Coordinates of C-alpha atoms and ligand atoms in Angstrom, one line a residue:
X383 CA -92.9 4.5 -183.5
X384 CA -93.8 6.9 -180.8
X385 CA -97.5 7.8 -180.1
X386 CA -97.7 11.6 -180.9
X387 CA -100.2 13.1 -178.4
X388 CA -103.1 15.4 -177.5
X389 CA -102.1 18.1 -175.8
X390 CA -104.8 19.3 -173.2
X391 CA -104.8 21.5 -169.9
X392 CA -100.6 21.7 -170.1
X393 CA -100.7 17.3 -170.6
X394 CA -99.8 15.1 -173.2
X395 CA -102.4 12.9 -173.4
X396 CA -103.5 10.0 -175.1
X397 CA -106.2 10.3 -176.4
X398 CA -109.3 6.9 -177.3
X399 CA -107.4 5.6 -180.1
X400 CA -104.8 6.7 -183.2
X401 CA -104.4 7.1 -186.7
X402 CA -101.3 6.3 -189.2
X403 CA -99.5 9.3 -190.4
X404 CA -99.5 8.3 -194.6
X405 CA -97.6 9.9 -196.9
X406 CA -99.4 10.5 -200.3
X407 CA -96.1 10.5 -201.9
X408 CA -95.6 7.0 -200.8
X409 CA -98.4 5.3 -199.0
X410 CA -96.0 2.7 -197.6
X411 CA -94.1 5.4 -195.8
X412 CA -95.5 6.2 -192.0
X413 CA -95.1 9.7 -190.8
X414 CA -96.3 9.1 -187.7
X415 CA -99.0 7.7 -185.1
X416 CA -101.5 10.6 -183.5
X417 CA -104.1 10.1 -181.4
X418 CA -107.1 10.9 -181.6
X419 CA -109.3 12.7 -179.3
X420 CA -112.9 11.9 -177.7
X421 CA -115.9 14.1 -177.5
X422 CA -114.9 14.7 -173.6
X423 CA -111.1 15.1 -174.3
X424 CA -112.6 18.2 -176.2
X425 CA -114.9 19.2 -174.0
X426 CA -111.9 19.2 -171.1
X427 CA -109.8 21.0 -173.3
X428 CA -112.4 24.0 -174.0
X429 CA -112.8 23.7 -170.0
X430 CA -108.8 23.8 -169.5
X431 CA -108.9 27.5 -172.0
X432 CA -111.6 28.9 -170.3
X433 CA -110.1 28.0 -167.0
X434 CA -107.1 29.5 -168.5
X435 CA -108.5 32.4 -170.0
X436 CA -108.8 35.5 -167.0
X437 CA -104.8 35.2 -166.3
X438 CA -104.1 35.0 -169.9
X439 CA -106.4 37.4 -170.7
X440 CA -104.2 40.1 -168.3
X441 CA -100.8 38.7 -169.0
X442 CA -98.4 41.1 -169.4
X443 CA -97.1 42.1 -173.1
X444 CA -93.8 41.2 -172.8
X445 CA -94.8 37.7 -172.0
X446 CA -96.7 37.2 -174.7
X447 CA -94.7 38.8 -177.3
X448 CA -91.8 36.5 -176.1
X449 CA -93.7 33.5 -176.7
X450 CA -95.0 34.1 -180.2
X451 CA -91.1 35.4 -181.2
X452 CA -89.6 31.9 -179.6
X453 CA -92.6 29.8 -181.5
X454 CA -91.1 31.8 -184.8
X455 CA -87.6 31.8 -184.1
X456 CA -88.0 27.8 -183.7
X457 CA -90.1 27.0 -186.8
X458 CA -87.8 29.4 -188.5
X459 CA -84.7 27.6 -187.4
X460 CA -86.1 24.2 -188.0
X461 CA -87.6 25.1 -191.7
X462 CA -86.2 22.0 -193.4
X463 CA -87.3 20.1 -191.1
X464 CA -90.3 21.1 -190.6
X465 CA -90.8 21.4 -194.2
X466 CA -89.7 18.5 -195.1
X467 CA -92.7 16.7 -192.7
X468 CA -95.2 18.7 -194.4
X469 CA -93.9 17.8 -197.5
X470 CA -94.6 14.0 -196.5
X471 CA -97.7 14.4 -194.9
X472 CA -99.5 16.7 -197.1
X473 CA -97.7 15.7 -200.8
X474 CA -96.9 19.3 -201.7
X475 CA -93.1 19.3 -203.0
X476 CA -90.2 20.1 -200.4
X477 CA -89.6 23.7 -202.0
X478 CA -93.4 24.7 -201.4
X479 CA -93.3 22.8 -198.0
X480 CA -90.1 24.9 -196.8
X481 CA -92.2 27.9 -198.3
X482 CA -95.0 27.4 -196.3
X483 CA -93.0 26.8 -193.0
X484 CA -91.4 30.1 -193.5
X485 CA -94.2 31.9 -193.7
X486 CA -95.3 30.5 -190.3
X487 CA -92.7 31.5 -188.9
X488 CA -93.5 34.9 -190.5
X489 CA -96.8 34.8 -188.8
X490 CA -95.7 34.2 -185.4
X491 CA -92.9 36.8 -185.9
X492 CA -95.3 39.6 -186.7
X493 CA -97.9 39.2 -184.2
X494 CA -95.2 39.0 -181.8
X495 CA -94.5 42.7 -183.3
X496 CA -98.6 43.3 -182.9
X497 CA -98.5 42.4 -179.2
X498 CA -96.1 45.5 -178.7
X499 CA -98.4 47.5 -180.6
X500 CA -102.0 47.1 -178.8
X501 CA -103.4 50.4 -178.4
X502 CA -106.7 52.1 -177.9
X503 CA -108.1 55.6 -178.6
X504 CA -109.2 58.2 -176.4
X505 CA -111.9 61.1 -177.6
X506 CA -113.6 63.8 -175.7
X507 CA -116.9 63.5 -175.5
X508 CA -120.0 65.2 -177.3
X509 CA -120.9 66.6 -173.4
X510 CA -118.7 68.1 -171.6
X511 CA -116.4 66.6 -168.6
X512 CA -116.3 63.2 -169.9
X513 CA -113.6 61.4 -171.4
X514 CA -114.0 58.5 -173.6
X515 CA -111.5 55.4 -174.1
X516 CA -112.1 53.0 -176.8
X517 CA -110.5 49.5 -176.1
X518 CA -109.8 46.5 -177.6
X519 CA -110.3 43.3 -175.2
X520 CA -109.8 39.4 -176.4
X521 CA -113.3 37.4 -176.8
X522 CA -112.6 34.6 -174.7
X523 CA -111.7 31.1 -175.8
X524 CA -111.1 30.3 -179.4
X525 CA -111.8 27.3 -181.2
X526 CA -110.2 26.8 -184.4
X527 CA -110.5 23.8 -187.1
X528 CA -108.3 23.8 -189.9
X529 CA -108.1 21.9 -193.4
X530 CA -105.0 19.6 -194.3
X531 CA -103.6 21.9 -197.6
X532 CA -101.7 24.1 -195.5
X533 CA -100.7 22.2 -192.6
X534 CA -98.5 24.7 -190.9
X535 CA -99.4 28.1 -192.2
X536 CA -103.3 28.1 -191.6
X537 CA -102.5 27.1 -187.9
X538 CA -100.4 29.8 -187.6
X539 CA -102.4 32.4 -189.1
X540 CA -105.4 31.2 -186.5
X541 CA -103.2 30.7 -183.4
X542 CA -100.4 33.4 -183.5
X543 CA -103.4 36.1 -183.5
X544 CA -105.1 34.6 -181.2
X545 CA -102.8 34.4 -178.6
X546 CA -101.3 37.9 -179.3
X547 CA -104.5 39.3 -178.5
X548 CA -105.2 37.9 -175.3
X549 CA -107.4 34.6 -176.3
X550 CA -107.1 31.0 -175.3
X551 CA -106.9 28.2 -177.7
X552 CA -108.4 24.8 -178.2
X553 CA -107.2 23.7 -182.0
X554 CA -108.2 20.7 -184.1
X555 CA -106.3 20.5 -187.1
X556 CA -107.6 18.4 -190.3
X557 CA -107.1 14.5 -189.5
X558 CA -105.2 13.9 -192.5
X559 CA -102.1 16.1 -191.8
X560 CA -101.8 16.3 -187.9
X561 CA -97.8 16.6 -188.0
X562 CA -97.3 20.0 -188.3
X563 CA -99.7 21.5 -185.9
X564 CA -98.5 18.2 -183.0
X565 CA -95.2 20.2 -184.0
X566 CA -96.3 24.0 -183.1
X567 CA -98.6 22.3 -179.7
X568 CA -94.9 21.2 -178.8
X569 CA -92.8 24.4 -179.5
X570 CA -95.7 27.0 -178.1
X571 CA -95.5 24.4 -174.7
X572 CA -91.9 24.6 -174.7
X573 CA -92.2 28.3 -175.4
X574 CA -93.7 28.7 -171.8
X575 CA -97.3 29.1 -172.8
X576 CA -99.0 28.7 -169.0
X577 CA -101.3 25.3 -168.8
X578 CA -104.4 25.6 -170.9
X579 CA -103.9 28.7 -172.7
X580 CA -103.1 26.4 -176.0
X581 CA -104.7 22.9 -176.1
X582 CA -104.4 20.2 -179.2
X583 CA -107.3 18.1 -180.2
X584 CA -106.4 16.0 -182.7
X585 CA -109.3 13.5 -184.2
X586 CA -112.5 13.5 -186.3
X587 CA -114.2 16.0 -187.5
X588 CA -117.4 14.8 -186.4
X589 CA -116.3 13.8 -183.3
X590 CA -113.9 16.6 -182.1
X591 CA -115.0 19.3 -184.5
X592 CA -118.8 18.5 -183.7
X593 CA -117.6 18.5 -179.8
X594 CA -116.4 22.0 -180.3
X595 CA -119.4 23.2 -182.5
X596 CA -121.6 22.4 -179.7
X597 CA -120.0 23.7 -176.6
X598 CA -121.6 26.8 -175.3
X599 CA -118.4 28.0 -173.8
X600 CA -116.1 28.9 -177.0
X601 CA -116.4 32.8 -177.7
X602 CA -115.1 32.4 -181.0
X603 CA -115.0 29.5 -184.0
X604 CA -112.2 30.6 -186.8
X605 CA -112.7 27.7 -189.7
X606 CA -110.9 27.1 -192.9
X607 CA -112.5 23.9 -194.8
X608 CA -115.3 23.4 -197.5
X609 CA -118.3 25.2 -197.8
X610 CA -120.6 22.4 -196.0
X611 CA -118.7 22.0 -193.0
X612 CA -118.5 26.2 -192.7
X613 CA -122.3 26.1 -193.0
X614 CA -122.6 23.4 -190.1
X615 CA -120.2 26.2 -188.2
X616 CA -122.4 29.2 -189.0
X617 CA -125.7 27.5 -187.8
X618 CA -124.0 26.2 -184.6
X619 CA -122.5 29.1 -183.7
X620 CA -125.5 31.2 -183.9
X621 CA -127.6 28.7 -181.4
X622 CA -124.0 29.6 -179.5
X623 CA -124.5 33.5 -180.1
X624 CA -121.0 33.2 -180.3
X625 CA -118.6 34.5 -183.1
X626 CA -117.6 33.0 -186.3
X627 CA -115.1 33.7 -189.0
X628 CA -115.7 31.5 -192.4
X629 CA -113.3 30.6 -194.9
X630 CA -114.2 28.2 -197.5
X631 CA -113.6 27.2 -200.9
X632 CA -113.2 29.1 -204.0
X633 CA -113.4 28.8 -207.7
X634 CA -111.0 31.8 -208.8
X635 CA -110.9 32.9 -212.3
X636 CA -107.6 33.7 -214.4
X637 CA -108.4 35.8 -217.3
X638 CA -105.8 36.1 -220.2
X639 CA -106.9 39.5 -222.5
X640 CA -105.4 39.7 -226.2
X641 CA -103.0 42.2 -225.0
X642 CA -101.1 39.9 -222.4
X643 CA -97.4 39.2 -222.4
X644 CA -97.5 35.2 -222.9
X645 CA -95.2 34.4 -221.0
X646 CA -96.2 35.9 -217.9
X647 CA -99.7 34.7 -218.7
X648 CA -98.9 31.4 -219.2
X649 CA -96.7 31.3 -216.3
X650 CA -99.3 32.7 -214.1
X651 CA -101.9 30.0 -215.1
X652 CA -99.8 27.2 -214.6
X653 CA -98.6 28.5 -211.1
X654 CA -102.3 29.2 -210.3
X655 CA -103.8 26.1 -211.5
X656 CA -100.9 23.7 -211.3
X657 CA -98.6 24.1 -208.6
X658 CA -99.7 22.7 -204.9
X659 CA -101.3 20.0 -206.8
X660 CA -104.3 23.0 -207.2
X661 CA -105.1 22.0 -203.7
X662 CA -104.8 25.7 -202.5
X663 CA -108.2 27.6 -201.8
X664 CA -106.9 30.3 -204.4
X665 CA -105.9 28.0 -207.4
X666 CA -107.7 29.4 -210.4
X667 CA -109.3 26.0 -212.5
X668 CA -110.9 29.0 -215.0
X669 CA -108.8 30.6 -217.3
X670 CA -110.7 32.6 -219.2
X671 CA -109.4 33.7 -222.2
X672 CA -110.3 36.0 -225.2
X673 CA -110.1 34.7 -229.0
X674 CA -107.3 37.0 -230.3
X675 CA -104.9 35.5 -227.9
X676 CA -107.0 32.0 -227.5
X677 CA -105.0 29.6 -229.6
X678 CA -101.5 31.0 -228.9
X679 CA -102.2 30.8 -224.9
X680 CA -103.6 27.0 -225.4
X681 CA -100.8 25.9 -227.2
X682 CA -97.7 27.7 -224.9
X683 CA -99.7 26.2 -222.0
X684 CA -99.9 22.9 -223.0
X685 CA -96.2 23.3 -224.1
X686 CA -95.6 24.4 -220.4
X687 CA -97.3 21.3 -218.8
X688 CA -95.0 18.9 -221.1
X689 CA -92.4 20.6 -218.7
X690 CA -93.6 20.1 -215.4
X691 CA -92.3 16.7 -213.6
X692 CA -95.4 14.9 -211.4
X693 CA -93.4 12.8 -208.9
X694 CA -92.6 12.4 -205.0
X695 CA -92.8 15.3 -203.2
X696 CA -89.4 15.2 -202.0
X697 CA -87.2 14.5 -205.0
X698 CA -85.1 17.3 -206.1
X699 CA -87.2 18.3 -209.8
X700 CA -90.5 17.6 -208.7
X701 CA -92.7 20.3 -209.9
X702 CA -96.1 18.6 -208.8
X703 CA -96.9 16.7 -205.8
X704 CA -99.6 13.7 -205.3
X705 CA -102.8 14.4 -204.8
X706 CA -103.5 14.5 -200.8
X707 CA -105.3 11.3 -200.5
X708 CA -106.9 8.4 -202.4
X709 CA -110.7 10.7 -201.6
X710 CA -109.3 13.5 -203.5
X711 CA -108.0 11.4 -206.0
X712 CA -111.3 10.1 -206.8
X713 CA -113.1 13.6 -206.7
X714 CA -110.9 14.7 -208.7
X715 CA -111.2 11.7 -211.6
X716 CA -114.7 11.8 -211.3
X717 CA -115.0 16.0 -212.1
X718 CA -112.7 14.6 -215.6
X719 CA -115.3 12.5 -216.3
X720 CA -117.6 14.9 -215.6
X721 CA -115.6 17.6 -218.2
X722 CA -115.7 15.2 -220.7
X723 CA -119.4 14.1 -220.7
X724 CA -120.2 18.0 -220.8
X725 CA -118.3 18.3 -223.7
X726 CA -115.8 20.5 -223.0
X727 CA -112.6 19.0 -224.7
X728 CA -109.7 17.1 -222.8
X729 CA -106.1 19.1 -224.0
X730 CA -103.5 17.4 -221.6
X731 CA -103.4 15.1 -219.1
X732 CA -106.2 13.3 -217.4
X733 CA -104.2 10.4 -216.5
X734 CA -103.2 8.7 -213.6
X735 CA -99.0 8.2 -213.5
X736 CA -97.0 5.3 -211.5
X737 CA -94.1 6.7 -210.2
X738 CA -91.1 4.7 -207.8
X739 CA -92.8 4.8 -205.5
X740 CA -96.7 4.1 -204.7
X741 CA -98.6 7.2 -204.4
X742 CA -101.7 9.4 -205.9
X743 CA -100.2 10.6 -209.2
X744 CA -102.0 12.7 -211.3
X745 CA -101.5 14.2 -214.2
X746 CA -102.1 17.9 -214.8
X747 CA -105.3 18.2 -216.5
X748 CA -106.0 21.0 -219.0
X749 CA -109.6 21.1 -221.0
X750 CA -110.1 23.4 -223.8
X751 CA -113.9 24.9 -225.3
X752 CA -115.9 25.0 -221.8
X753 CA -118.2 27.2 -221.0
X754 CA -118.8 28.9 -217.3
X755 CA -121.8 26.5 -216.9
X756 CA -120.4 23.5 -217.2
X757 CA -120.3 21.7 -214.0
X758 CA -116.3 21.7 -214.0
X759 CA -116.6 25.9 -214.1
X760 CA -119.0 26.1 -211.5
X761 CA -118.1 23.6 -209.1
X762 CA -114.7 23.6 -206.5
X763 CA -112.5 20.6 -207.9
X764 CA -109.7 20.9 -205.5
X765 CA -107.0 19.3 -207.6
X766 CA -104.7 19.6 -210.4
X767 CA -107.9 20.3 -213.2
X768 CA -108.5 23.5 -215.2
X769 CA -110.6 24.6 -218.6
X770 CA -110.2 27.0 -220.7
X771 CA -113.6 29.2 -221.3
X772 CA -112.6 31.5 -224.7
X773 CA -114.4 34.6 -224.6
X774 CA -114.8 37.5 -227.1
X775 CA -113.4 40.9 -225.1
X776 CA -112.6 42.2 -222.3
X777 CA -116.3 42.8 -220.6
X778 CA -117.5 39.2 -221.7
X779 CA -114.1 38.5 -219.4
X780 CA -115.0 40.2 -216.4
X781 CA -118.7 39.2 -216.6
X782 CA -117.4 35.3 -216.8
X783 CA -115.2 36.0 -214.0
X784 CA -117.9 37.4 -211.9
X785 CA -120.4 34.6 -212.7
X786 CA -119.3 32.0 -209.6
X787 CA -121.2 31.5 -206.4
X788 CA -117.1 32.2 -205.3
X789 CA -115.1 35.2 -204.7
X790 CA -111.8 34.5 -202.9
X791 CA -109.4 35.8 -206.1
X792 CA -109.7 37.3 -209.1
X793 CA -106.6 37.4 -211.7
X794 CA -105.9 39.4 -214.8
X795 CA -103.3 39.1 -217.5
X796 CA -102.7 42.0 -219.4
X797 CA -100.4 45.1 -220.4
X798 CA -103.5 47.4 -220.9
X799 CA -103.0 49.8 -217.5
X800 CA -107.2 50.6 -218.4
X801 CA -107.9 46.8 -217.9
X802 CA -105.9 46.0 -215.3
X803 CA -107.2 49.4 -213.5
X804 CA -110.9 48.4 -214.2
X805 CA -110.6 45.3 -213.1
X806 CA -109.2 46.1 -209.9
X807 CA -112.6 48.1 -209.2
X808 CA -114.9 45.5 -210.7
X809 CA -113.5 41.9 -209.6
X810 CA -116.6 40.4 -207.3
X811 CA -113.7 39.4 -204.9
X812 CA -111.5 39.6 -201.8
X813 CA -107.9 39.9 -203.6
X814 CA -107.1 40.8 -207.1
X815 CA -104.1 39.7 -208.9
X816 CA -102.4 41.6 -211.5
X817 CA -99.9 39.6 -214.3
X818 CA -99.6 37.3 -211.1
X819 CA -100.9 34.3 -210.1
X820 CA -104.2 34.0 -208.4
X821 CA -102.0 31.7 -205.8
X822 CA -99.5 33.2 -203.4
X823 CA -100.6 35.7 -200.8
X824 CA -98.5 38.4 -198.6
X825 CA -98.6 37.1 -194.5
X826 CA -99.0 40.9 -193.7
X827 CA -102.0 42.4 -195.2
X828 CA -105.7 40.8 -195.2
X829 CA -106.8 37.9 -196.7
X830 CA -110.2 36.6 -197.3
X831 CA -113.1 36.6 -199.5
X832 CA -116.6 37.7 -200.4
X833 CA -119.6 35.6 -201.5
X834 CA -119.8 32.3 -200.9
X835 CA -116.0 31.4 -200.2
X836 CA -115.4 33.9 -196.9
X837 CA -117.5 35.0 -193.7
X838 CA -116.8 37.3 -191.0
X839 CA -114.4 39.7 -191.2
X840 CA -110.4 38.6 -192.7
X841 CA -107.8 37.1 -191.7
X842 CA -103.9 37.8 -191.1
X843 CA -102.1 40.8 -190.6
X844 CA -103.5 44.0 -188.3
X845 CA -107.1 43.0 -189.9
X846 CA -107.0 39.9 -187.6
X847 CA -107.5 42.0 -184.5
X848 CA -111.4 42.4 -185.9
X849 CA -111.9 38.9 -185.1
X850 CA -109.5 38.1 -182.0
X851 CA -110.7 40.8 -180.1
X852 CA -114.2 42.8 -179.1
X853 CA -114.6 46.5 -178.6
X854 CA -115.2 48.2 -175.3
X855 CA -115.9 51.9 -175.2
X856 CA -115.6 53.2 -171.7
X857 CA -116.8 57.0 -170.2
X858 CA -115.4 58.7 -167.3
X859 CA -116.5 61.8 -165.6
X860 CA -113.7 64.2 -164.4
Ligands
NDP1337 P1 -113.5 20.0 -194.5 O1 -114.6 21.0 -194.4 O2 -113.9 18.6 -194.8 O3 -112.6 20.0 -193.3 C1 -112.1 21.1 -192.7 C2 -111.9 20.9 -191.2 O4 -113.2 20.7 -190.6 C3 -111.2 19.6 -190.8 O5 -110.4 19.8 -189.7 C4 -112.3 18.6 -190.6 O6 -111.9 17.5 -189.8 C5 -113.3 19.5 -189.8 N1 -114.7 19.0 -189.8 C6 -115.2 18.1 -190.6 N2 -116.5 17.9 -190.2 C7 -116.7 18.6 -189.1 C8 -117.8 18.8 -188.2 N3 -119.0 18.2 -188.4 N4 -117.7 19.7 -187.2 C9 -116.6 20.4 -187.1 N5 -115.5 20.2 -187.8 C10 -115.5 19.4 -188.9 O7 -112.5 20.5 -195.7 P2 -111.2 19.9 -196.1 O8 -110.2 19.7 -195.0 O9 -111.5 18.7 -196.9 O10 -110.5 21.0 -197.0 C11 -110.8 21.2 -198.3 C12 -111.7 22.4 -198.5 O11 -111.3 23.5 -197.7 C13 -111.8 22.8 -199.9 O12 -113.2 23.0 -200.3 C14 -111.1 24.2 -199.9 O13 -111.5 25.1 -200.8 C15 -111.3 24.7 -198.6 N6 -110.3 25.6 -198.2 C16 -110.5 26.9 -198.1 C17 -109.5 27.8 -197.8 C18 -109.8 29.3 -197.7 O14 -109.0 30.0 -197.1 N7 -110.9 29.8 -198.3 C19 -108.1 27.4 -197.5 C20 -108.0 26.0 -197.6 C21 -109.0 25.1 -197.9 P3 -111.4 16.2 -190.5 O15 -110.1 16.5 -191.1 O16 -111.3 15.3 -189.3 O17 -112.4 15.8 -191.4

């Protein structure tokens, strides 16, 4: 099997050692062999960007914008593909893989629009004879660090911006899922990025991650990954004084009002909870629910999770995928346990399944009578687990939805316009979902959160310029 390499100052290399590729679907099935990256690999990499960076810094639109479209146009044209190695290195099933590769594509396609649209203002100014021009500049060179449940469209939501806006690039995706983003190193090189303006790191987190979190030359750190790891970001990048964008976990809340239509409701919940394994950073394991509706929603639910076929994420049916990895696996059996000692009662699943082949199969798991202070309500699980919390009416709802150290999204079932409307304006988070899952974002408009699950300003669409670039305002006599 071929050695997948680093890719570093416009050179494959190889890298100190490598790592086995696994799919979770089947552990005896190799996706690959990456290498891994040293301390100094990273450290020549960041020194390869910032070498990099003044040309890139003034190419000329055009250039850029042609880039980014060929990086989309490829991962477009190669979806299945593409897909279908996500689907075997991450677990999550072929339809949801192809999904996600599409929206990548997406991605690059619209901040190859962006690039075509940089603009700045001019104003007169408050004396007289002077103009003023207000710019936007890129920040220098960006390190990013990405987690492994979205191995494509996280990378591109941190690359294609910023390269658009004039950056250089030194990436490290998560360890357990380096396909994908080998793939976009070798379609933005074949693209005609010049050498250095995009390097791949692949490795350890506490090797290459740590290498990037202490180099005093990145301008930037854009991180999606759990809450400990974005704290070890935000201290090193203020000894840096450099800039840092946070995304972290999430513990998102579905509430279900006596008033909902079930079946949207109970479609909602499963997609929120269930689908992508509930390895997505906007899955909703609360589902908070008021009496009047309580034992109707439990027992559709339950009905709808009799439906749902765990298996290989690649077989034609599957509705769930494996869990990522055997760690996951076990974080997630242990919060069951944990459920169950609290007392909050077990509904459906909780099991571990053998399937054809050997993989991390896990039933969906539904509990029934918790309350919001339970550990398993307070606490991001990061699997296929959700509880029911039954509340009286509609403000015990929102108040249970707005009791999380979290605030990624907020969800609401319900065909009361006045609920829906208030809960809009009073959800403690970044995106609100109305009769829709708390799951399944738009690649055009902002994304983020508020609380403990997001820092700095969002991601994606024209928002991402906040980030990828810094403000210059400029005055001219005459
Ligand atoms: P981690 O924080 O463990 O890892 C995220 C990334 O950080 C990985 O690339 C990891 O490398 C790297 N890393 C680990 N240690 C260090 C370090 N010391 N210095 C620098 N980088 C380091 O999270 P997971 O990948 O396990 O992802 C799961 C978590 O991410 C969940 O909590 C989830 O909620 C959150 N998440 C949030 C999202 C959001 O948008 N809010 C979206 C997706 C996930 P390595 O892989 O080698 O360990």
């Amino acid at each position: 099997m071929n050695l997948h390499q680093n890719f570093i100052a416009g050179e494959w290399t190889r890298g100190s050692d490598a790592i086995h590729n696994i799919n979770p679907s089947d552990t005896n099935d190799v996706v690959g062999i990456y290498a891994r990256a040293t301390a100094g690999d990273t450290r020549t990499a960041i020194a390869a960007a910032k070498a990099a960076f003044p040309a890139w810094s003034r190419s000329g639109i055009l250039e850029r914008h042609a880039i980014l479209k060929k990086t989309g146009d490829e991962i477009m044209a190669r979806k299945e593909e593409l897909g279908s190695l996500l689907a075997r290195e991450e677990g999550k099933t072929l339809p949801e893989a192809i999904g996600e590769t599409v929206r990548a594509a997406q991605i690059f396609d619209f901040f190859a629009g962006e690039v075509l649209r940089l603009a700045g203002e001019t104003l007169p100014s408050t004396r007289p004879n002077i103009g003023i021009e207000i710019v936007r500049e890129p920040i220098g060179v960006i390190g990013i660090i990405t987690p492994w449940n979205f191995p494509i469209a996280i990378p591109a939501w941190k690359i294609a911006p910023a390269l658009c806006y004039g950056n250089t690039v030194v990436f490290k995706p998560a360890e357990l899922v380096p396909g994908c983003s080998w793939a976009i190193a070798d379609i933005l090189h074949r693209a005609g990025l010049p050498k250095g303006v995009f390097n791949l790191v692949m490795g350890k987190g506490s090797v290459v991650g740590q290498a990037m979190l202490d180099s005093a030359d990145l301008a930037g750190i854009t991180f999606t990954g759990s809450t400990g790891t974005g704290r070890q970001v935000a201290a090193s990048s203020l000894e840096h004084n450099r800039k840092f964008q946070l995304e972290m976990g999430g513990k998102n809340p579905m509430v279900v009002l006596d008033d909902a239509d079930l079946t949207v409701a109970v479609d909602a919940c499963a997609n929120s909870s269930f689908f992508s394994t509930g390895q997505r950073c906007t899955a909703s394991s609360r589902l908070i629910v008021t009496e009047g509706i309580h034992e109707k929603f439990v027992a559709a639910l339950t009905e709808k999770l009799k439906t749902l076929t765990v298996d290989h994420a690649m077989k034609a049916g599957t509705h769930i995928g494996p869990v990522v990895d055997e760690r996951q696996l076990k974080t997630d059996t242990d919060y069951i346990e944990i459920g169950k000692s609290e007392g909050a009662k077990l509904a459906f699943g909780g099991e571990l399944i053998s399937r054809d082949t050997p993989g991390f199969y896990l039933q969906p798991t539904l509990f029934t009578e918790a309350t919001n202070q339970m550990r398993i309500s307070r606490e991001e699980i990061f699997g296929p687990v959700a509880a029911i919390i039954r509340v009286k009416d509609y403000d015990e709802a929102l108040a249970t939805a707005n009791d999380t150290p979290f605030g990624l999204s907020s969800g609401i079932a319900t065909t009361s316009l006045k609920h829906a409307t208030h809960f809009k304006r009073n959800a403690e988070a970044g995106m609100v979902m109305v009769n829709l899952p708390t799951a399944g974002v738009d690649f055009h408009v902002p994304f983020g959160g508020r609380k403990g699950s997001s820092y700095g300003p969002r991601e994606q669409g024209t928002y991402a310029a906040e980030f990828f670039t810094t403000v210059k305002t400029a005055y001219t006599l005459g």
